[in-house]
PDB file of C-alpha atoms in Angstrom:
ATOM      1  CA  MET S   1      14.141 -13.145  19.599  1.00 62.00           C
ATOM      2  CA  VAL S   2      15.325  -9.820  18.194  1.00 64.00           C
ATOM      3  CA  GLN S   3      13.426  -6.872  19.617  1.00 54.00           C
ATOM      4  CA  VAL S   4      11.967  -4.899  16.716  1.00 58.00           C
ATOM      5  CA  LEU S   5      11.040  -1.293  17.469  1.00 52.00           C
ATOM      6  CA  ALA S   6       9.807  -0.254  14.032  1.00 66.00           C
ATOM      7  CA  GLY S   7       9.609  -1.579  10.508  1.00 72.00           C
ATOM      8  CA  ARG S   8       9.351  -0.186   7.035  1.00 82.00           C
ATOM      9  CA  THR S   9       9.146  -1.315   3.463  1.00 89.00           C
ATOM     10  CA  LEU S  10      11.704   0.198   1.079  1.00 90.00           C
ATOM     11  CA  ILE S  11      10.898   0.662  -2.612  1.00 92.00           C
ATOM     12  CA  ARG S  12      13.329   1.988  -5.200  1.00 92.00           C
ATOM     13  CA  PRO S  13      10.983   3.165  -7.975  1.00 94.00           C
ATOM     14  CA  THR S  14      11.960   3.563 -11.618  1.00 95.00           C
ATOM     15  CA  ASP S  15      10.395   7.048 -11.649  1.00 95.00           C
ATOM     16  CA  PRO S  16      10.413   8.568  -8.129  1.00 94.00           C
ATOM     17  CA  GLU S  17       8.232  11.587  -9.010  1.00 94.00           C
ATOM     18  CA  ARG S  18       5.569   9.377 -10.581  1.00 95.00           C
ATOM     19  CA  SER S  19       5.633   7.066  -7.547  1.00 96.00           C
ATOM     20  CA  ARG S  20       5.411   9.999  -5.105  1.00 95.00           C
ATOM     21  CA  ASP S  21       2.376  11.244  -7.023  1.00 96.00           C
ATOM     22  CA  PHE S  22       0.785   7.780  -6.846  1.00 97.00           C
ATOM     23  CA  TYR S  23       1.401   7.065  -3.151  1.00 96.00           C
ATOM     24  CA  GLY S  24       0.928  10.630  -1.913  1.00 96.00           C
ATOM     25  CA  ARG S  25      -1.771  12.159  -4.094  1.00 95.00           C
ATOM     26  CA  ARG S  26      -3.658   9.173  -5.475  1.00 95.00           C
ATOM     27  CA  LEU S  27      -3.496   6.726  -2.552  1.00 94.00           C
ATOM     28  CA  GLY S  28      -3.496   9.634  -0.106  1.00 94.00           C
ATOM     29  CA  LEU S  29      -0.795   8.286   2.202  1.00 95.00           C
ATOM     30  CA  ALA S  30       0.392  10.848   4.752  1.00 95.00           C
ATOM     31  CA  VAL S  31       4.067  11.823   4.685  1.00 96.00           C
ATOM     32  CA  TYR S  32       6.053  10.774   7.758  1.00 94.00           C
ATOM     33  CA  ARG S  33       9.262  12.483   6.627  1.00 93.00           C
ATOM     34  CA  GLU S  34      11.321  13.477   3.616  1.00 94.00           C
ATOM     35  CA  PHE S  35      15.088  13.528   3.217  1.00 93.00           C
ATOM     36  CA  GLY S  36      17.639  14.521   0.613  1.00 91.00           C
ATOM     37  CA  THR S  37      17.056  16.851  -2.314  1.00 88.00           C
ATOM     38  CA  GLY S  38      16.199  16.683  -5.970  1.00 85.00           C
ATOM     39  CA  PRO S  39      14.026  14.272  -7.904  1.00 82.00           C
ATOM     40  CA  GLU S  40      15.450  11.194  -6.176  1.00 83.00           C
ATOM     41  CA  ARG S  41      14.889  12.499  -2.633  1.00 89.00           C
ATOM     42  CA  GLY S  42      13.432  10.068  -0.139  1.00 93.00           C
ATOM     43  CA  THR S  43       9.843  10.189   1.064  1.00 95.00           C
ATOM     44  CA  VAL S  44       8.549   8.027   3.890  1.00 95.00           C
ATOM     45  CA  TYR S  45       4.794   7.489   4.177  1.00 95.00           C
ATOM     46  CA  PHE S  46       2.683   6.252   7.071  1.00 93.00           C
ATOM     47  CA  LEU S  47       1.154   2.801   6.527  1.00 89.00           C
ATOM     48  CA  GLY S  48      -0.953   2.432   9.627  1.00 83.00           C
ATOM     49  CA  GLY S  49       1.372   0.410  11.872  1.00 82.00           C
ATOM     50  CA  GLY S  50       4.304   0.587   9.431  1.00 87.00           C
ATOM     51  CA  LEU S  51       6.099   2.879   7.026  1.00 90.00           C
ATOM     52  CA  LEU S  52       6.696   2.887   3.271  1.00 91.00           C
ATOM     53  CA  GLU S  53       9.904   4.534   2.056  1.00 91.00           C
ATOM     54  CA  LEU S  54      10.456   5.597  -1.556  1.00 92.00           C
ATOM     55  CA  SER S  55      14.078   6.519  -2.126  1.00 91.00           C
ATOM     56  CA  GLY S  56      16.652   6.337  -4.854  1.00 89.00           C
ATOM     57  CA  ARG S  57      15.946   5.086  -8.330  1.00 91.00           C
ATOM     58  CA  ALA S  58      16.016   1.628  -9.867  1.00 91.00           C
ATOM     59  CA  GLU S  59      16.755   0.787 -13.488  1.00 92.00           C
ATOM     60  CA  GLU S  60      14.247  -2.076 -13.428  1.00 91.00           C
ATOM     61  CA  PRO S  61      10.918  -2.448 -11.595  1.00 89.00           C
ATOM     62  CA  PRO S  62      11.002  -4.471  -8.367  1.00 87.00           C
ATOM     63  CA  SER S  63      10.566  -8.238  -8.438  1.00 85.00           C
ATOM     64  CA  PRO S  64       7.004  -9.391  -9.089  1.00 78.00           C
ATOM     65  CA  SER S  65       7.174 -11.150  -5.728  1.00 84.00           C
ATOM     66  CA  VAL S  66       7.083  -7.754  -3.934  1.00 86.00           C
ATOM     67  CA  ARG S  67       3.555  -6.935  -2.764  1.00 89.00           C
ATOM     68  CA  LEU S  68       1.962  -4.484  -0.358  1.00 89.00           C
ATOM     69  CA  TRP S  69      -0.956  -5.467   1.896  1.00 89.00           C
ATOM     70  CA  LEU S  70      -2.920  -2.481   3.194  1.00 89.00           C
ATOM     71  CA  GLN S  71      -5.932  -2.816   5.452  1.00 88.00           C
ATOM     72  CA  VAL S  72      -8.815  -0.438   4.767  1.00 91.00           C
ATOM     73  CA  PRO S  73     -12.088  -0.032   6.691  1.00 90.00           C
ATOM     74  CA  ASP S  74     -14.297  -0.320   3.566  1.00 93.00           C
ATOM     75  CA  ALA S  75     -13.035  -1.838   0.300  1.00 94.00           C
ATOM     76  CA  ASP S  76     -15.964  -0.526  -1.786  1.00 96.00           C
ATOM     77  CA  ALA S  77     -15.445   3.042  -0.527  1.00 94.00           C
ATOM     78  CA  ALA S  78     -11.691   2.748  -1.171  1.00 94.00           C
ATOM     79  CA  VAL S  79     -12.360   1.686  -4.775  1.00 95.00           C
ATOM     80  CA  GLU S  80     -14.715   4.625  -5.358  1.00 95.00           C
ATOM     81  CA  GLU S  81     -12.193   7.086  -3.928  1.00 93.00           C
ATOM     82  CA  LEU S  82      -9.266   5.641  -5.903  1.00 94.00           C
ATOM     83  CA  ARG S  83     -11.205   5.533  -9.198  1.00 95.00           C
ATOM     84  CA  ALA S  84     -12.071   9.214  -8.705  1.00 94.00           C
ATOM     85  CA  LYS S  85      -8.334   9.906  -8.388  1.00 94.00           C
ATOM     86  CA  GLY S  86      -7.524   8.006 -11.588  1.00 94.00           C
ATOM     87  CA  VAL S  87      -6.165   4.820 -10.016  1.00 95.00           C
ATOM     88  CA  ASP S  88      -6.760   1.717 -12.149  1.00 93.00           C
ATOM     89  CA  ILE S  89      -8.484  -1.039 -10.213  1.00 96.00           C
ATOM     90  CA  VAL S  90      -6.836  -4.333 -11.173  1.00 96.00           C
ATOM     91  CA  ARG S  91      -9.523  -6.378  -9.424  1.00 96.00           C
ATOM     92  CA  PRO S  92     -12.716  -5.146  -7.729  1.00 97.00           C
ATOM     93  CA  PRO S  93     -13.565  -6.159  -4.154  1.00 97.00           C
ATOM     94  CA  VAL S  94     -14.141  -9.887  -3.707  1.00 97.00           C
ATOM     95  CA  ARG S  95     -14.896 -11.810  -0.525  1.00 96.00           C
ATOM     96  CA  GLU S  96     -12.216 -14.489  -0.504  1.00 94.00           C
ATOM     97  CA  PRO S  97     -12.799 -18.051   0.734  1.00 93.00           C
ATOM     98  CA  TRP S  98     -10.814 -17.122   3.868  1.00 91.00           C
ATOM     99  CA  GLY S  99     -13.352 -14.385   4.654  1.00 91.00           C
ATOM    100  CA  LEU S 100     -11.391 -11.217   3.858  1.00 91.00           C
ATOM    101  CA  ILE S 101     -12.618  -8.742   1.249  1.00 94.00           C
ATOM    102  CA  GLU S 102      -9.761  -7.958  -1.127  1.00 94.00           C
ATOM    103  CA  THR S 103      -9.377  -5.559  -4.014  1.00 94.00           C
ATOM    104  CA  TRP S 104      -6.205  -5.071  -6.032  1.00 95.00           C
ATOM    105  CA  VAL S 105      -4.471  -2.042  -7.529  1.00 95.00           C
ATOM    106  CA  ALA S 106      -0.903  -1.623  -8.775  1.00 94.00           C
ATOM    107  CA  ASP S 107       1.641   1.131  -8.300  1.00 94.00           C
ATOM    108  CA  PRO S 108       3.314   2.795 -11.326  1.00 94.00           C
ATOM    109  CA  ASP S 109       6.025   0.082 -11.416  1.00 94.00           C
ATOM    110  CA  GLY S 110       3.424  -2.680 -11.288  1.00 93.00           C
ATOM    111  CA  ILE S 111       3.843  -3.561  -7.597  1.00 93.00           C
ATOM    112  CA  PRO S 112       0.599  -5.295  -6.609  1.00 93.00           C
ATOM    113  CA  ILE S 113      -1.198  -3.581  -3.741  1.00 91.00           C
ATOM    114  CA  VAL S 114      -3.870  -5.591  -1.959  1.00 92.00           C
ATOM    115  CA  LEU S 115      -6.443  -3.444  -0.174  1.00 92.00           C
ATOM    116  CA  VAL S 116      -8.026  -5.646   2.473  1.00 91.00           C
ATOM    117  CA  GLU S 117     -11.224  -5.131   4.451  1.00 91.00           C
ATOM    118  CA  VAL S 118     -11.488  -7.309   7.546  1.00 89.00           C
ATOM    119  CA  PRO S 119     -15.213  -7.895   8.215  1.00 91.00           C
ATOM    120  CA  ALA S 120     -16.389  -7.432  11.808  1.00 86.00           C
ATOM    121  CA  ASP S 121     -17.070 -11.156  12.211  1.00 84.00           C
ATOM    122  CA  HIS S 122     -13.709 -12.317  10.814  1.00 81.00           C
ATOM    123  CA  PRO S 123     -11.325 -14.143  13.212  1.00 81.00           C
ATOM    124  CA  LEU S 124      -8.691 -11.435  12.656  1.00 76.00           C
ATOM    125  CA  ARG S 125     -11.105  -9.061  14.388  1.00 73.00           C
ATOM    126  CA  TYR S 126     -13.692 -11.061  16.233  1.00 65.00           C
ATOM    127  CA  ARG S 127     -12.565 -12.267  19.638  1.00 65.00           C
ATOM    128  CA  PRO S 128     -15.394 -13.957  21.567  1.00 66.00           C
ATOM    129  CA  GLY S 129     -15.460 -13.303  25.267  1.00 69.00           C
ATOM    130  CA  ILE S 130     -13.393 -10.116  25.086  1.00 62.00           C
TER     131      ILE S 130
END
């Protein structure tokens, strides 16, 4: 198996400034680092255990199969905070049949972002005997 030391998701937005505003100001992701100069400079954001890099510019939005999955401690609180910052909520929080609470937003290029709350009793979190 290949030893992986770090991972990141790379997005080439159609409008880098608009995407930086969305991920930095509206979603509130902290900046890990920036590189280059000008409007197409790269910005790398913290994503909990991973990184999200916006760099370059694309003529077309990314494939609709690209999605981001971000875990949040409280989906309802996340929705309130994002609405206050002008983020459109594509779908409000719903407890899915698999037990996770999911709400959906989209970035400026339409990339679906799933905000997921893992309830305390969910198998992803709950580990009996530990």
